[in-house]
PDB file of C-alpha atoms in Angstrom:
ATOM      1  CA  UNK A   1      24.578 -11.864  -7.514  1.00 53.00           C
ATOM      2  CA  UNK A   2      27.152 -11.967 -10.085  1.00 83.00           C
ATOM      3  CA  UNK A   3      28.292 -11.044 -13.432  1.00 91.00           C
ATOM      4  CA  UNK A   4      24.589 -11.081 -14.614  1.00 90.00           C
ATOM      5  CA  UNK A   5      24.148  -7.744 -12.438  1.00 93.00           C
ATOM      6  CA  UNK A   6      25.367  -5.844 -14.888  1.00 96.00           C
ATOM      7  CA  UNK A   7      22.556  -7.126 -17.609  1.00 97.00           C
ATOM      8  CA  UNK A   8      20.164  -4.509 -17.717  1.00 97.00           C
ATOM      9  CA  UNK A   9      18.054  -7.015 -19.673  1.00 97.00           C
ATOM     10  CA  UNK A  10      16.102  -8.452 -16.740  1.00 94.00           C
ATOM     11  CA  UNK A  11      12.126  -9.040 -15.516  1.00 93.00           C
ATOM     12  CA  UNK A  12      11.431  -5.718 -15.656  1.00 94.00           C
ATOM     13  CA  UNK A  13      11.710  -5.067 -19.213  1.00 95.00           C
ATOM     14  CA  UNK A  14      11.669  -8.688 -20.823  1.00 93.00           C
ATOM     15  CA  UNK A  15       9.692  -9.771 -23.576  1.00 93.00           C
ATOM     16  CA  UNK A  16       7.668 -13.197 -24.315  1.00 91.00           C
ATOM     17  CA  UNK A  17       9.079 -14.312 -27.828  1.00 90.00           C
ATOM     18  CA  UNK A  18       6.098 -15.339 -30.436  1.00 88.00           C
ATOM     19  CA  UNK A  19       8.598 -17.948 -32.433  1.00 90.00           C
ATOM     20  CA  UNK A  20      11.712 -20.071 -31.629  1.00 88.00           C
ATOM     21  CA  UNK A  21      14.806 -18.176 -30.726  1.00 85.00           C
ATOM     22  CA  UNK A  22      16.370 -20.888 -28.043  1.00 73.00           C
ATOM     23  CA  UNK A  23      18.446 -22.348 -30.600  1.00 74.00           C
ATOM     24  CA  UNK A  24      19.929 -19.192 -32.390  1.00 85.00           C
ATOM     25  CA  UNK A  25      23.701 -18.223 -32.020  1.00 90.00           C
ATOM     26  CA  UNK A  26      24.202 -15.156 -30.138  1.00 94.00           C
ATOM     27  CA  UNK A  27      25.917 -12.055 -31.959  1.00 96.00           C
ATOM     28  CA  UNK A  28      27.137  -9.012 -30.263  1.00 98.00           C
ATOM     29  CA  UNK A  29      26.997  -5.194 -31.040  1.00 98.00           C
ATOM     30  CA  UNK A  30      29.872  -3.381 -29.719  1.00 98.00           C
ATOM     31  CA  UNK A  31      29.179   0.717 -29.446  1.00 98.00           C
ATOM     32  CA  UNK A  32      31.797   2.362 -28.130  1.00 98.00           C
ATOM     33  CA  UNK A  33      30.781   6.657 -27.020  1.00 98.00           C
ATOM     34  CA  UNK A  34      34.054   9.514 -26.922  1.00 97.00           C
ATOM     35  CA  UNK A  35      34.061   9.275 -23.651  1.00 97.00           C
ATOM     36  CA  UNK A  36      35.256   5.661 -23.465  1.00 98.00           C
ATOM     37  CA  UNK A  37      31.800   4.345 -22.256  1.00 98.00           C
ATOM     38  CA  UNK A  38      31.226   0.188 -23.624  1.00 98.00           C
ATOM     39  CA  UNK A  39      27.751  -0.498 -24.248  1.00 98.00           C
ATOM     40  CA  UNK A  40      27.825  -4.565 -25.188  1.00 98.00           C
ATOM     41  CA  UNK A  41      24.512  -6.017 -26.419  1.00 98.00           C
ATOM     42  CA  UNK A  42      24.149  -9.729 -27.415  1.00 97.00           C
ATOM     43  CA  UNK A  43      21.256 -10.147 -29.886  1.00 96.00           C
ATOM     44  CA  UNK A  44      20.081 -13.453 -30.693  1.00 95.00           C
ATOM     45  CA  UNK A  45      18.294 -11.978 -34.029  1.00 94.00           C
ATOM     46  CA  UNK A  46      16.681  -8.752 -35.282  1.00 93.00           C
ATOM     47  CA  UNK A  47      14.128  -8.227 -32.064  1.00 94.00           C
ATOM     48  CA  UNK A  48      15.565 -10.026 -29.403  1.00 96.00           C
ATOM     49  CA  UNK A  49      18.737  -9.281 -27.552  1.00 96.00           C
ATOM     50  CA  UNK A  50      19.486 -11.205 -23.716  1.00 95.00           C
ATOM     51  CA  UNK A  51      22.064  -8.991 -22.539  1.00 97.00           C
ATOM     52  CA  UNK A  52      23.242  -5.317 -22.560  1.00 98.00           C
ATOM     53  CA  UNK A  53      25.640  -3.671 -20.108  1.00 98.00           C
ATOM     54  CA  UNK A  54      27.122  -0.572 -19.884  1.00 98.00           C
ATOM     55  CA  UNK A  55      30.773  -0.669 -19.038  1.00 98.00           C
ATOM     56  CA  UNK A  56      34.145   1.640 -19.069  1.00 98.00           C
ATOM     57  CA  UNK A  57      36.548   0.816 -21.853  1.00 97.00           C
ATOM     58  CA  UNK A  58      39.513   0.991 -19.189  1.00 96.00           C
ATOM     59  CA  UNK A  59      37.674  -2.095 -16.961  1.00 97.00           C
ATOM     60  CA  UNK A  60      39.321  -4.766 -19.224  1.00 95.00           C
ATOM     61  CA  UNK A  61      38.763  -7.824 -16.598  1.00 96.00           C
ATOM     62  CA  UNK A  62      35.155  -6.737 -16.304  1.00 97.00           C
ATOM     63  CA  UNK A  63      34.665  -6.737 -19.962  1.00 97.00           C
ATOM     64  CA  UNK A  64      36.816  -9.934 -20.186  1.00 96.00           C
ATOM     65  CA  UNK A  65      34.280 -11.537 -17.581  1.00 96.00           C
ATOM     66  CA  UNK A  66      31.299 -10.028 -19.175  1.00 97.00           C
ATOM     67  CA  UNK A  67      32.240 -11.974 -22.734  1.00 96.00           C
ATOM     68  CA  UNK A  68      32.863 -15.281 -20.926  1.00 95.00           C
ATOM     69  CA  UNK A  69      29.624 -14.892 -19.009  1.00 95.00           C
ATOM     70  CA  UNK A  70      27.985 -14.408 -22.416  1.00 95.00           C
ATOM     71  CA  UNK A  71      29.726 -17.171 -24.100  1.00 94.00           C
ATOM     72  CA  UNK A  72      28.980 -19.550 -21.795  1.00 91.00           C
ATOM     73  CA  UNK A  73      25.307 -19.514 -20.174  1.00 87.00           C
ATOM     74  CA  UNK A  74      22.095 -19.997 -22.155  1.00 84.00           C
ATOM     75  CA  UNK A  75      19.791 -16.899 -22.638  1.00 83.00           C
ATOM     76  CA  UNK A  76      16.965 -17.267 -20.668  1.00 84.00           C
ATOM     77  CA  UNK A  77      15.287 -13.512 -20.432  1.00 92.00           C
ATOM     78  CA  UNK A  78      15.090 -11.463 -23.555  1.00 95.00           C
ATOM     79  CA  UNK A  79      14.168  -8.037 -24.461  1.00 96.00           C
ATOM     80  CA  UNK A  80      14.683  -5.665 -26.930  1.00 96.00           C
ATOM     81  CA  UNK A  81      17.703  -3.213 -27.093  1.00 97.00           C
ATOM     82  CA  UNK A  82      15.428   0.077 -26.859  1.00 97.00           C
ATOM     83  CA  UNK A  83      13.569  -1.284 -23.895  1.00 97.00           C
ATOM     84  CA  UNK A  84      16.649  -2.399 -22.132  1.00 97.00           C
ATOM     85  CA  UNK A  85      19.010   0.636 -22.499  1.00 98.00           C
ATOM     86  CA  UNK A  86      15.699   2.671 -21.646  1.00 97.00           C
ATOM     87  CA  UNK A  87      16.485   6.467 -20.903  1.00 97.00           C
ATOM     88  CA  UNK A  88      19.803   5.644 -22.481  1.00 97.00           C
ATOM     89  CA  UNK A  89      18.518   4.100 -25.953  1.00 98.00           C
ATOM     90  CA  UNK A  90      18.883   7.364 -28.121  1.00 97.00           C
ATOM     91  CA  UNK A  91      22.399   8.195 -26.532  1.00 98.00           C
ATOM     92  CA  UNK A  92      24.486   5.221 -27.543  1.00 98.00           C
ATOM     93  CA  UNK A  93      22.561   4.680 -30.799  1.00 97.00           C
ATOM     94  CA  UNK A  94      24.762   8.228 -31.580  1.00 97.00           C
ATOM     95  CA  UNK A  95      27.871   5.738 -30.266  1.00 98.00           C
ATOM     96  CA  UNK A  96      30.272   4.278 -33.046  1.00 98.00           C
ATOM     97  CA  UNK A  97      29.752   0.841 -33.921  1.00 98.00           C
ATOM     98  CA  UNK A  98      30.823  -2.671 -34.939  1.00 98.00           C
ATOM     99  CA  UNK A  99      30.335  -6.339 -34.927  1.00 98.00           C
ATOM    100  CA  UNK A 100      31.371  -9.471 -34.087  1.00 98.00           C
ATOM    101  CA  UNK A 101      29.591 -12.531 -35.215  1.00 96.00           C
ATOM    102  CA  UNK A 102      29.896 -16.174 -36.357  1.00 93.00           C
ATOM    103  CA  UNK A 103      30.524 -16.531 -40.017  1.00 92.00           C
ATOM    104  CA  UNK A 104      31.685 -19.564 -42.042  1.00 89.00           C
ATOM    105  CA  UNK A 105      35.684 -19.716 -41.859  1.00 90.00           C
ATOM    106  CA  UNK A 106      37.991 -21.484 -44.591  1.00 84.00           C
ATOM    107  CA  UNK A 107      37.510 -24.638 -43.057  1.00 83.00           C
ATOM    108  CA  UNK A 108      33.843 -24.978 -43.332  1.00 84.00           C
ATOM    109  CA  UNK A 109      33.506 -24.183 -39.632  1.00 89.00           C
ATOM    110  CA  UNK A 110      31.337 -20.924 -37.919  1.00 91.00           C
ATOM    111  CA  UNK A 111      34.129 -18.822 -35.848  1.00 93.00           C
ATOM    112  CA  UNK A 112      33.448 -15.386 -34.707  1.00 95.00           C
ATOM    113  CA  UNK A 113      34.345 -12.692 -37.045  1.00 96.00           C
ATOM    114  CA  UNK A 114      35.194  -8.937 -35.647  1.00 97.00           C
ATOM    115  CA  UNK A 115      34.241  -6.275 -37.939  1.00 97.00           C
ATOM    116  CA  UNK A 116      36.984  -4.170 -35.659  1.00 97.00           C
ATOM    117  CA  UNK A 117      40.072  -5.469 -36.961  1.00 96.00           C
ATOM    118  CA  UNK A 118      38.595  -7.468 -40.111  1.00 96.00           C
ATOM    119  CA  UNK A 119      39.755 -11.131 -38.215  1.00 95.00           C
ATOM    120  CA  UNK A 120      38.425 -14.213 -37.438  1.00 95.00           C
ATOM    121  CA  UNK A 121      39.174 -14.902 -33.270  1.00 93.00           C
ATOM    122  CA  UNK A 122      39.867 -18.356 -33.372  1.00 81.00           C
ATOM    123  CA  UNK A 123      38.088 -21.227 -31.773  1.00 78.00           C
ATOM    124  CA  UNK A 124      39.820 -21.791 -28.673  1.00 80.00           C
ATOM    125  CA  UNK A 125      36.825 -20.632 -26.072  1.00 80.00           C
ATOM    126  CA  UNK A 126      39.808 -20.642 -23.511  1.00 81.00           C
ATOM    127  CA  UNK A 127      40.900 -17.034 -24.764  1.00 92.00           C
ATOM    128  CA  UNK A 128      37.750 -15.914 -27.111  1.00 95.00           C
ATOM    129  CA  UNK A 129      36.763 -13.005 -24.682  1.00 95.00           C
ATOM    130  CA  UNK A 130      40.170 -11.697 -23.999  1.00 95.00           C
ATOM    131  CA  UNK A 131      40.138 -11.647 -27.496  1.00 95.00           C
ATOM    132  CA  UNK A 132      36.532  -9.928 -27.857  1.00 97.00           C
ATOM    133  CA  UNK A 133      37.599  -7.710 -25.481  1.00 97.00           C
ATOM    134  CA  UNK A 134      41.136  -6.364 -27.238  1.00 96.00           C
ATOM    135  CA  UNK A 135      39.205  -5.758 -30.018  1.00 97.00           C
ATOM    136  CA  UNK A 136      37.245  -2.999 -28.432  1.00 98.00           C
ATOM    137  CA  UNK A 137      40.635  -1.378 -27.260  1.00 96.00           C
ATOM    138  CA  UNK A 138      41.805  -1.761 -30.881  1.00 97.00           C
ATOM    139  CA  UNK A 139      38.672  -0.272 -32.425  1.00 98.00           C
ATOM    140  CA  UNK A 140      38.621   2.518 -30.063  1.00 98.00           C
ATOM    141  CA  UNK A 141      42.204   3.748 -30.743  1.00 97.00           C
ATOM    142  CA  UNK A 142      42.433   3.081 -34.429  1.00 97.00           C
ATOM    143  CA  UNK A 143      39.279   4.599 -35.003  1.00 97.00           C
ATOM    144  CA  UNK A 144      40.454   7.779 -32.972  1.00 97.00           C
ATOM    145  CA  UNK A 145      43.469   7.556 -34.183  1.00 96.00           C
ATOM    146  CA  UNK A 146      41.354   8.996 -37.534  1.00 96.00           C
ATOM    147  CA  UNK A 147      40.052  11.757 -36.293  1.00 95.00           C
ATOM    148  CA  UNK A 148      43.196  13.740 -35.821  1.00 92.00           C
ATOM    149  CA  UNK A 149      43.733  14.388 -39.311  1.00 91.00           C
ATOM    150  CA  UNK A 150      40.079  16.081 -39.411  1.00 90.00           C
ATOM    151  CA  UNK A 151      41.629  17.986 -36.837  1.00 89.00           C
ATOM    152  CA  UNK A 152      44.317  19.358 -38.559  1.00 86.00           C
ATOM    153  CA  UNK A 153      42.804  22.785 -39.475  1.00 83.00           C
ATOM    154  CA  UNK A 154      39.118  24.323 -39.205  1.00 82.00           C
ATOM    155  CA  UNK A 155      37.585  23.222 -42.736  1.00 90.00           C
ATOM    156  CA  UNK A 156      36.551  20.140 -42.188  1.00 93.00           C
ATOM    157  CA  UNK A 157      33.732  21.599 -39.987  1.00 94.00           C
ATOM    158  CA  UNK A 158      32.852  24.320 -42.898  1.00 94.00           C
ATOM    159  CA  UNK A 159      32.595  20.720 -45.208  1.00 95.00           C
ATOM    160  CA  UNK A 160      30.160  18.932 -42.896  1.00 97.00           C
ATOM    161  CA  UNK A 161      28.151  21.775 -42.787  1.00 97.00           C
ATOM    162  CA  UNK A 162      28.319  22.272 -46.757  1.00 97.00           C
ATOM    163  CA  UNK A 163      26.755  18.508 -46.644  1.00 98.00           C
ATOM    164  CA  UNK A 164      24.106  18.706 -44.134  1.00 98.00           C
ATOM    165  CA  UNK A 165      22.764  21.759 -46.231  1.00 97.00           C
ATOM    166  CA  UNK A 166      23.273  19.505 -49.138  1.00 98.00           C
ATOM    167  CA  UNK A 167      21.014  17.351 -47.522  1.00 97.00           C
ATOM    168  CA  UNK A 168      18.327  19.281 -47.038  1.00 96.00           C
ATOM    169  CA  UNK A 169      17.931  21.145 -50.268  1.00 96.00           C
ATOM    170  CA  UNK A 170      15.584  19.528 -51.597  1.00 93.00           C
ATOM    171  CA  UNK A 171      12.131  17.778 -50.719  1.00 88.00           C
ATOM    172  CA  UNK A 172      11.323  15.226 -53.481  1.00 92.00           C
ATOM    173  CA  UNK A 173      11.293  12.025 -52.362  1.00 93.00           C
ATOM    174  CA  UNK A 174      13.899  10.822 -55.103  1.00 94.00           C
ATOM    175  CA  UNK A 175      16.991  13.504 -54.196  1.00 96.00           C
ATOM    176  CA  UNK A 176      17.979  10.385 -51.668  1.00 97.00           C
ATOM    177  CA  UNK A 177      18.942   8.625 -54.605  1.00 96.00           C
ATOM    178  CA  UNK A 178      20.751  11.435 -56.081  1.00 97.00           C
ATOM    179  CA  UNK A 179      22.569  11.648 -52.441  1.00 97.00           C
ATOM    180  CA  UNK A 180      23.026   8.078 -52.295  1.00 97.00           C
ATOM    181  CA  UNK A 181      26.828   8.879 -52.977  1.00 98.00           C
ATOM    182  CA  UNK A 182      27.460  11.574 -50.379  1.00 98.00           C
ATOM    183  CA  UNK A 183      25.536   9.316 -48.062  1.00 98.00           C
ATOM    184  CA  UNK A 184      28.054   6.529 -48.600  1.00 98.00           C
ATOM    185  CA  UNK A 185      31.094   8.977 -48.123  1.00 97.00           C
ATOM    186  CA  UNK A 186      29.643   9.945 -44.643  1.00 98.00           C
ATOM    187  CA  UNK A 187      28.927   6.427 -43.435  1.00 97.00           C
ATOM    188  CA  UNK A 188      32.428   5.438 -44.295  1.00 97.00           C
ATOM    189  CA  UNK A 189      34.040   8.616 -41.688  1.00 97.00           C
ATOM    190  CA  UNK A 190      31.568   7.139 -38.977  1.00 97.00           C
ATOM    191  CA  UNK A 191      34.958   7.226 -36.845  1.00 98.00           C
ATOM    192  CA  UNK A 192      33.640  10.655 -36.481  1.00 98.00           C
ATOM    193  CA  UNK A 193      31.056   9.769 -33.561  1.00 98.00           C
ATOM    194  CA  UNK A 194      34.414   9.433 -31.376  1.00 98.00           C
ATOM    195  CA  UNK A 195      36.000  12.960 -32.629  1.00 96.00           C
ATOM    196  CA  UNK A 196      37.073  14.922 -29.480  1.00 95.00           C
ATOM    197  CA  UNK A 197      35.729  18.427 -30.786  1.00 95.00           C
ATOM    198  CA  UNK A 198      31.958  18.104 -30.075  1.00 95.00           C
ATOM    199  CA  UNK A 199      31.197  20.951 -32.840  1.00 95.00           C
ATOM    200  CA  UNK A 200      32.250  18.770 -35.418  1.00 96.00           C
ATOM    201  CA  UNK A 201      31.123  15.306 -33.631  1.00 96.00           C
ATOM    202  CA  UNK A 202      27.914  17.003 -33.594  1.00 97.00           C
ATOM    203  CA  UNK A 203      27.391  18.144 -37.193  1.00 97.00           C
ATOM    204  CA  UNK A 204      28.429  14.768 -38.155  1.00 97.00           C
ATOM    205  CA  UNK A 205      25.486  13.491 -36.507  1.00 98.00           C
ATOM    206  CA  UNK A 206      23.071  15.972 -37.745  1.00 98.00           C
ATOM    207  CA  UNK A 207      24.431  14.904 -41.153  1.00 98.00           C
ATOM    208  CA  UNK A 208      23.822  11.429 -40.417  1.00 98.00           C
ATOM    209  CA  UNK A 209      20.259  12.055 -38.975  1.00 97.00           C
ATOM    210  CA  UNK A 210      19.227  13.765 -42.052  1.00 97.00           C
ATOM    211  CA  UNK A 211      20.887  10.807 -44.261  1.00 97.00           C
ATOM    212  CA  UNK A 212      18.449   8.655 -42.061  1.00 97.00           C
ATOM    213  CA  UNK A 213      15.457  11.218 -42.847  1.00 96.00           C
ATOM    214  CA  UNK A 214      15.917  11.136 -46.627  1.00 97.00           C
ATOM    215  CA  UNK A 215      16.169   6.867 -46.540  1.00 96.00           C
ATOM    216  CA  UNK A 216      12.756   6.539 -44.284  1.00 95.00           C
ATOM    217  CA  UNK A 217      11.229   9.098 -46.485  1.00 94.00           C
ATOM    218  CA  UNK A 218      11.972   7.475 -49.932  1.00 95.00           C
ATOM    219  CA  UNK A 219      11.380   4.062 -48.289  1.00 94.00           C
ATOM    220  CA  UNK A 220       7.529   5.268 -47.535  1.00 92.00           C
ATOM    221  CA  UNK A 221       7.126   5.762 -50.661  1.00 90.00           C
ATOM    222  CA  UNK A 222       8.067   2.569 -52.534  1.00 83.00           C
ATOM    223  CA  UNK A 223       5.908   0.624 -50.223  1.00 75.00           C
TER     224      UNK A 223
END
C-alpha cells in the first residue's frame, strides 16, 4: 500500500456517478485549520471529489508526494467530500480556504492557478507539486501573518461581536440584502479562521454562520 493510503476516499464511502466525469480536470481545495492540520481534496466537479487526506503542514515530502500522486494517476473511486471526511466534515469546513485550479494562461494554454499567492505554477509537471505544496506554507504564514494586527489590543473582539448582533437583528427575509456589505467585509478577514486567540476565532465563525443563515434564508424565498 502506498501513497493512496492516505485517501480517505475509498470503497467504503464511494459513490456510482449518474453522468460522465472520467474526462474532467481535477481541481483541488486546500483548507488549512490553526493548528497546522492540511486537509487536500481533489474534486473533479461540484459532487464528486477522488481524493481527500488529512495531513500536517510541517510533512512537506508527504504533501509533495501526495500532489504528484494526484497529478499523475486517473481517478477511479469517487465520493463526495462530506461522506469522505465523515466525523470530520463540519470541522475543516470551519478551516481557511483556497484554490488551485486550471485556468486559461496568456498563451491560450490551461495551467494551474493558486488562489494562495495569485500565480500561475507553470507547466513543467517535473516541479508542479513542490510548487502546490509551497503554496500551502505561503498561505498559511501570510495569512497568519494578518491576524496579529487584530491582536494588537482587545476591540477587535468587542467589533465582531457588534456584527454578529448586527446580524441577527432582524428577521425579514430582505435585511440579507441590507447586510450584503458587512457580509462582504467579513468574508474578506476569513484569515481569521487561523487567529491564535480562539475567543475571537470563534466569534468570527459565529459571524460567518449567521452570514450563511441570512443567504439560505433569503435564497428560500426567491425560489
Amino acid at each position: 500500500m502506498g501513497t493512496d493510503k492516505y485517501n480517505l476516499v475509498n470503497q467504503n464511502n464511494c459513490k456510482k456517478p449518474n453522468y460522465k466525469i472520467v474526462d474532467n480536470e481535477v481541481y483541488f481545495d486546500i483548507y488549512v485549520s490553526p493548528d497546522k492540520e492540511v486537509c487536500i481534496i481533489a474534486s473533479l466537479d461540484n459532487n464528486y471529489i477522488c481524493w481527500a487526506s488529512i495531513t500536517d503542514l510541517d510533512e512537506r515530502e508527504l504533501i509533495v508526494t501526495i500532489f504528484d500522486y494526484i497529478l499523475k494517476c486517473k481517478a477511479v473511486t469517487v465520493s463526495s467530500i462530506n461522506l469522505a471526511l465523515g466525523s470530520r466534515y463540519k470541522e475543516v469546513m470551519k478551516w481557511h480556504k483556497y484554490r488551485i485550479s486550471k485556468t486559461l494562461y496568456s498563451d491560450g494554454e490551461k495551467r494551474y492557478y493558486s488562489q494562495a499567492t495569485s500565480t500561475y505554477l507553470g507547466k513543467n509537471e517535473m516541479y508542479l507539486a513542490k510548487y502546490m505544496s509551497g503554496e500551502i506554507n505561503k498561505f498559511y504564514y501570510s495569512e497568519l501573518s494578518k491576524c496579529k494586527y487584530r491582536l494588537m489590543d482587545n476591540y477587535y473582539f468587542k467589533i465582531l461581536k457588534g456584527y454578529k448582533n448586527l446580524l441577527k437583528q432582524k428577521e425579514n427575509v430582505e435585511y440579507y440584502i441590507e447586510m450584503k456589505p458587512l457580509i462582504s467585509l467579513l468574508e474578506s478577514e476569513s484569515y481569521l479562521k487561523l487567529c491564535p486567540n480562539e475567543e475571537i476565532r470563534n466569534m468570527y465563525l459565529d459571524c460567518m454562520k449567521q452570514c450563511s443563515h441570512l443567504y439560505n434564508r433569503y435564497m428560500s424565498s426567491v425560489r
